[in-house]
mmCIF file of C-alpha atoms in Angstrom:
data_model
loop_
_atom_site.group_PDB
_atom_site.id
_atom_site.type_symbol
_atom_site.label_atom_id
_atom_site.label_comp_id
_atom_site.label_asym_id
_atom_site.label_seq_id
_atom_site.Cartn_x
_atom_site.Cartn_y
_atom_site.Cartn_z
ATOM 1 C CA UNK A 23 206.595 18.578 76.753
ATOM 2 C CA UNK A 24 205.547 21.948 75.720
ATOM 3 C CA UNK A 25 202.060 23.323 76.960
ATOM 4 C CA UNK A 26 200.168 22.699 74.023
ATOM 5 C CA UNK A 27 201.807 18.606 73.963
ATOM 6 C CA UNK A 28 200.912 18.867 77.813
ATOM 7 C CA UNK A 29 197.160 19.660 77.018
ATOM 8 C CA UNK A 30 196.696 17.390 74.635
ATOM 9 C CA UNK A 31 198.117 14.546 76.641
ATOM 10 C CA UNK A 32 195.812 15.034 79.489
ATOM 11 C CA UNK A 33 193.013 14.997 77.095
ATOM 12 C CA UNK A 34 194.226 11.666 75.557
ATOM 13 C CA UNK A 35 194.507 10.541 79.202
ATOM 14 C CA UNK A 36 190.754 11.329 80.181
ATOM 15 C CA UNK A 37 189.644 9.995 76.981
ATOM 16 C CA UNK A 38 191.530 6.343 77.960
ATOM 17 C CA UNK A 39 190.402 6.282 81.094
ATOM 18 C CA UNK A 40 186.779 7.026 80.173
ATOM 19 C CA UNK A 41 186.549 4.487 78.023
ATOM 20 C CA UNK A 42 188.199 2.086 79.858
ATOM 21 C CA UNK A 43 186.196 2.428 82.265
ATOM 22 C CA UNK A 44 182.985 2.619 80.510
ATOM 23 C CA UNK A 45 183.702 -0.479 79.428
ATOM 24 C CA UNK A 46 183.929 -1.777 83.009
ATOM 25 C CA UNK A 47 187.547 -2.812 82.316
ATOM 26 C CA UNK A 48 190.942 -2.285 85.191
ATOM 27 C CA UNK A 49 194.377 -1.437 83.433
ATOM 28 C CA UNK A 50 195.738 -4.586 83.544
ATOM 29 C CA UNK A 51 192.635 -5.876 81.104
ATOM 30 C CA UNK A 52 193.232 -2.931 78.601
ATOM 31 C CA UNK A 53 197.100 -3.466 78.694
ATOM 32 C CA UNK A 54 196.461 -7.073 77.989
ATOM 33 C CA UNK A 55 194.035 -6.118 74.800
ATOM 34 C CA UNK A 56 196.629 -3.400 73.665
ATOM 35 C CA UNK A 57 199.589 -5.028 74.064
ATOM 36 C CA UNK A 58 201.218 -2.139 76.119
ATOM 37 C CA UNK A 59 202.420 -2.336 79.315
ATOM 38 C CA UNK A 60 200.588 -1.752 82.554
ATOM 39 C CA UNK A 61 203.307 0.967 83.151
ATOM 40 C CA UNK A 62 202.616 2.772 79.771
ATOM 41 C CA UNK A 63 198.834 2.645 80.192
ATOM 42 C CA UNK A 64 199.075 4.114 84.025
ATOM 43 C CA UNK A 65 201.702 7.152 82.274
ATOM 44 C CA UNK A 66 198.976 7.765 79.469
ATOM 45 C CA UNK A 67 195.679 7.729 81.451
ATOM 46 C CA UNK A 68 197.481 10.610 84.063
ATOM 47 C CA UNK A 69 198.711 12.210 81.189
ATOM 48 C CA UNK A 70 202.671 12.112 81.853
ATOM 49 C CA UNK A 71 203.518 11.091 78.440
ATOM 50 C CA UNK A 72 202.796 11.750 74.901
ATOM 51 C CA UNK A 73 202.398 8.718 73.388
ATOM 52 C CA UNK A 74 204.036 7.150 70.200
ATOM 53 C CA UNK A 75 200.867 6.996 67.207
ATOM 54 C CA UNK A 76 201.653 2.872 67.440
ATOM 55 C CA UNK A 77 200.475 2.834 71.085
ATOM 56 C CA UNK A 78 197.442 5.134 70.244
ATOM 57 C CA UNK A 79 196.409 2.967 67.919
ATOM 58 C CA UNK A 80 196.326 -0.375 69.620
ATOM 59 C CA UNK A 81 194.865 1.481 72.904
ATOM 60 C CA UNK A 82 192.036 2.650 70.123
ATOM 61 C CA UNK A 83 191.898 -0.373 68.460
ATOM 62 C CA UNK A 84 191.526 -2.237 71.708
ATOM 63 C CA UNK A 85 188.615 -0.047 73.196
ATOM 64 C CA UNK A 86 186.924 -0.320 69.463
ATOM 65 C CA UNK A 87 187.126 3.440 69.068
ATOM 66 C CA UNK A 88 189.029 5.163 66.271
ATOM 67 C CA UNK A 89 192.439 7.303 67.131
ATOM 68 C CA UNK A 90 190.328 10.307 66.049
ATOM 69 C CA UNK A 91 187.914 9.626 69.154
ATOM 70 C CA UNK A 92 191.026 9.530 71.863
ATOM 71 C CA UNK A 93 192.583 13.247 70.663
ATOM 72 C CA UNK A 94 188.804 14.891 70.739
ATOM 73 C CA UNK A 95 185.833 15.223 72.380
ATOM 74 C CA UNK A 96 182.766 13.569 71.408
ATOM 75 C CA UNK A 97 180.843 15.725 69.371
ATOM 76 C CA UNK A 98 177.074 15.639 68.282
ATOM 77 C CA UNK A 99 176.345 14.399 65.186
ATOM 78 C CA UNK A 100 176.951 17.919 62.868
ATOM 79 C CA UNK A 101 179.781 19.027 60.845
ATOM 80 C CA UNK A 102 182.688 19.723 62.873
ATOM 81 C CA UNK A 103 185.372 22.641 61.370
ATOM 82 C CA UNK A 104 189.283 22.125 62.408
ATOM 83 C CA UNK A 105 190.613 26.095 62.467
ATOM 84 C CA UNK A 106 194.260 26.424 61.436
ATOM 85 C CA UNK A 107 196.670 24.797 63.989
ATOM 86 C CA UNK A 108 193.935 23.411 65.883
ATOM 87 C CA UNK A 109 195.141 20.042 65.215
ATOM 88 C CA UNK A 110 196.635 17.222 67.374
ATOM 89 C CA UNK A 111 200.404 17.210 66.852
ATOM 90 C CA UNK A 112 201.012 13.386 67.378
ATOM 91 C CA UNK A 113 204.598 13.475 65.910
ATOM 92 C CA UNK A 114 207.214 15.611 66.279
ATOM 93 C CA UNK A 115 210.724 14.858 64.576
ATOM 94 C CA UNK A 116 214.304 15.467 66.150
ATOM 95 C CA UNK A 117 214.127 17.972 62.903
ATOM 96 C CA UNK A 118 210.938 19.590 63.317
ATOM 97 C CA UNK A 119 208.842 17.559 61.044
ATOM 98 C CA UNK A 120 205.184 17.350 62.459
ATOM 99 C CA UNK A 121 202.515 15.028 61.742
ATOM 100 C CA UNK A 122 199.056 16.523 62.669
ATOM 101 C CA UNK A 123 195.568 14.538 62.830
ATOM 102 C CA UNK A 124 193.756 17.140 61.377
ATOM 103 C CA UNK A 125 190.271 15.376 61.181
ATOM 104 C CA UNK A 126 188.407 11.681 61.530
ATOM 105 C CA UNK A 127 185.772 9.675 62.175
ATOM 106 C CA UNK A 128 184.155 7.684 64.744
ATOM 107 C CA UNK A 129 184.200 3.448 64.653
ATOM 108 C CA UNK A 130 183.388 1.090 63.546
ATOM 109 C CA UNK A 131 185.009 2.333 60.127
ATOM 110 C CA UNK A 132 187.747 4.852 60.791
ATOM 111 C CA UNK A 133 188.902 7.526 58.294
ATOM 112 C CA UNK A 134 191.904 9.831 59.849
ATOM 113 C CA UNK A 135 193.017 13.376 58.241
ATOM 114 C CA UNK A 136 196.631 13.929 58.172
ATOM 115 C CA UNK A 137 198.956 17.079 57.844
ATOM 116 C CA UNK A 138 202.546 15.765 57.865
ATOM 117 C CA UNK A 139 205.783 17.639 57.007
ATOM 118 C CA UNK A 140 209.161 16.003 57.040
ATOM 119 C CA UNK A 141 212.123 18.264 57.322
ATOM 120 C CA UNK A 142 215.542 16.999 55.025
ATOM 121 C CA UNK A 143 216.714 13.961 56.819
ATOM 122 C CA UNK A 144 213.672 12.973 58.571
ATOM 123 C CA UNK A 145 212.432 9.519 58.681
ATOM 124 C CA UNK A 146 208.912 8.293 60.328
ATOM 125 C CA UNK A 147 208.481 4.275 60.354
ATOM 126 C CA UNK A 148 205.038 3.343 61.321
ATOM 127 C CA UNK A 149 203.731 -0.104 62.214
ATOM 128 C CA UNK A 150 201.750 -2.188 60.813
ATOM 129 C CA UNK A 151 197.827 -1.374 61.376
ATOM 130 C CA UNK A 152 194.779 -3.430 61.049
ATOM 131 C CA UNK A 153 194.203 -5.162 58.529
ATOM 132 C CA UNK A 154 192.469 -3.926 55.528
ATOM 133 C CA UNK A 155 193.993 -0.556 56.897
ATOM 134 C CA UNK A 156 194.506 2.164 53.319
ATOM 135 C CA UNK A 157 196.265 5.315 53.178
ATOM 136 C CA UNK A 158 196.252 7.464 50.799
ATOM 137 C CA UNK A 159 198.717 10.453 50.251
ATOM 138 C CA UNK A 160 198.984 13.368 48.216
ATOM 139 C CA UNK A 161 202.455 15.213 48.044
ATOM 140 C CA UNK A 162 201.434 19.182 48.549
ATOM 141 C CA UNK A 163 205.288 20.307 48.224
ATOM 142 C CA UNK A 164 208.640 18.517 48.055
ATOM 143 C CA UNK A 165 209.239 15.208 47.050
ATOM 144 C CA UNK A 166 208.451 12.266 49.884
ATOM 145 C CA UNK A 167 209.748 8.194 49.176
ATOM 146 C CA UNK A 168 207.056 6.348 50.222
ATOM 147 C CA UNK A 169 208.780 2.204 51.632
ATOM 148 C CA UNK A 170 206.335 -0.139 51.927
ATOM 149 C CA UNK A 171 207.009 -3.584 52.822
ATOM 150 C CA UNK A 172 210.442 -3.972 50.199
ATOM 151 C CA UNK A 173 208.851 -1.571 48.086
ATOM 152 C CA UNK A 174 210.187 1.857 47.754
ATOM 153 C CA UNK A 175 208.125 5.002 46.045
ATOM 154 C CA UNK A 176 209.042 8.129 45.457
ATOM 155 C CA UNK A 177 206.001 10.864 45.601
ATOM 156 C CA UNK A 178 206.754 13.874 43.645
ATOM 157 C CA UNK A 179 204.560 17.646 44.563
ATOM 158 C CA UNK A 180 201.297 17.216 42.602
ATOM 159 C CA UNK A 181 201.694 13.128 42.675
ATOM 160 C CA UNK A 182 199.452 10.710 45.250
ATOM 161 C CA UNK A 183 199.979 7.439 46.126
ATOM 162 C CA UNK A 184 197.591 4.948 47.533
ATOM 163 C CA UNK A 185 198.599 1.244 49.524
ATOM 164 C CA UNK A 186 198.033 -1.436 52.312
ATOM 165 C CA UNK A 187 198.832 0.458 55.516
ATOM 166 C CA UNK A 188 198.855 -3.361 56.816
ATOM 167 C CA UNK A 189 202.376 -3.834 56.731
ATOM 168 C CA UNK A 190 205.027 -2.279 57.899
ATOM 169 C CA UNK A 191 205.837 1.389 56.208
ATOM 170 C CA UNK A 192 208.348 4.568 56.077
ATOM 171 C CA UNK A 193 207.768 8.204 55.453
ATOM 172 C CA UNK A 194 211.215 9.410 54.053
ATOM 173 C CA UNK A 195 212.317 12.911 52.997
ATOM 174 C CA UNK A 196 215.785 12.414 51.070
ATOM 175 C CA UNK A 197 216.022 15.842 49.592
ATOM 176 C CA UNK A 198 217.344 19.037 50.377
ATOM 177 C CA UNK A 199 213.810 20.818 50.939
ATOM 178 C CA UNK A 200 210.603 19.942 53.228
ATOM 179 C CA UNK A 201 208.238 17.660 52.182
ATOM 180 C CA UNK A 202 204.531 18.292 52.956
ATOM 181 C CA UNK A 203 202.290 16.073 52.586
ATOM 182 C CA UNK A 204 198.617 15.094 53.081
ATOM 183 C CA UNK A 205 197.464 11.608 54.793
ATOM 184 C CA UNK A 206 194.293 9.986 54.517
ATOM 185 C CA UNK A 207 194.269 6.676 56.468
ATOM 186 C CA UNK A 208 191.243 4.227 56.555
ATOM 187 C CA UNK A 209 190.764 1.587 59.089
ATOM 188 C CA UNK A 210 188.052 -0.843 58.455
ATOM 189 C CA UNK A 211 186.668 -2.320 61.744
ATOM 190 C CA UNK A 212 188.658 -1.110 64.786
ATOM 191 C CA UNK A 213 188.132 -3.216 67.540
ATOM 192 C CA UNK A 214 186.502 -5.729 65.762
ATOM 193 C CA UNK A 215 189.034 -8.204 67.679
ATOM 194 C CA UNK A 216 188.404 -7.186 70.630
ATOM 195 C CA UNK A 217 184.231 -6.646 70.971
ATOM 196 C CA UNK A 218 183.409 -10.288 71.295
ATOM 197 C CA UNK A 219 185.535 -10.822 74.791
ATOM 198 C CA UNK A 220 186.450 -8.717 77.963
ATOM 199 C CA UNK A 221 190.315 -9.792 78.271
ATOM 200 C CA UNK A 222 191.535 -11.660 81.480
ATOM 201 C CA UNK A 223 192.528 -9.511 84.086
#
């Protein structure tokens, strides 16, 4: 990991662990309500590994806090300004695509900001999220197929698209030229499954 990946994985790591344990829970009860492994949790919460978006999400849909709340600070209740490659870079491709969580908001209902840019060739399959989970995209350059479920969309500059981010999905770029691309994502809910019961240890 470079620096900047370094830093921001200890900060993810701090944030786990602080809510974790603000909850009053040990790592084997998170894993459980995450569905990682014990293992992964212990790497994340020391900051040793940057972790995939689909195991940031179920860690923040397990504690009940949006993603946005595990790459940040808390902040006070004003507006908050995001400077120019101040973002979290939570996906790198083997191509140098990035995807960048540029903004959100706090739980219970979660709205995420996205910067993404696919290089030619690159590919980035997400997971299903929660349900009732939207995402809307707007193509800013280049042209961007959207799969979704057996569907397949192809997002042109200028054009947006809107679906179910509740299945299974694919972020494609097929052409010759970056794609770039912004991501609005809203979850509905997070940790709604997991407020009513502290899992088993």
């Amino acid at each position: 990991m470079d620096q900047v990946a370094e830093s921001l994985a200890r900060a993810i790591g701090a944030r786990v662990k602080q809510e974790r344990k603000g909850r009053g829970w040990t790592l084997d009860q998170l894993a459980a309500a995450a569905g990682v492994s014990r293992r992964m949790l212990v790497n994340v919460e020391q900051g040793g590994v940057n972790p995939s978006i689909g195991t940031l999400l179920r860690l923040s849909d397990a504690l009940g806090v949006g993603l946005p709340a595990l790459v940040e600070p808390p902040a006070a209740r004003t507006a908050k300004i995001t400077r120019r490659g101040e973002g979290a870079v939570l996906w790198t491709g083997d191509l140098g695509g990035k995807g960048v969580l540029v903004a959100g908001t706090g739980g219970p209902d979660v709205v995420e900001l996205w910067d993404w840019t696919l290089a030619p060739g690159e590919r980035h399959e997400s997971e299903a999220h929660a349900d009732g989970t939207r995402e809307l995209l707007h193509v800013q350059d280049g042209t961007l197929t959207v799969a979704v479920d057996s569907e397949s969309y192809e997002v042109a500059t200028g054009d947006a698209l809107s679906f179910y981010g509740d299945i299974a999905h694919a972020y494609i770029n097929r052409h010759d030229e970056p794609a770039r691309f912004s991501l609005t994502v809203f979850e509905p809910g997070v940790g709604a499954a997991h407020r009513t019961e502290i899992p088993n240890a």
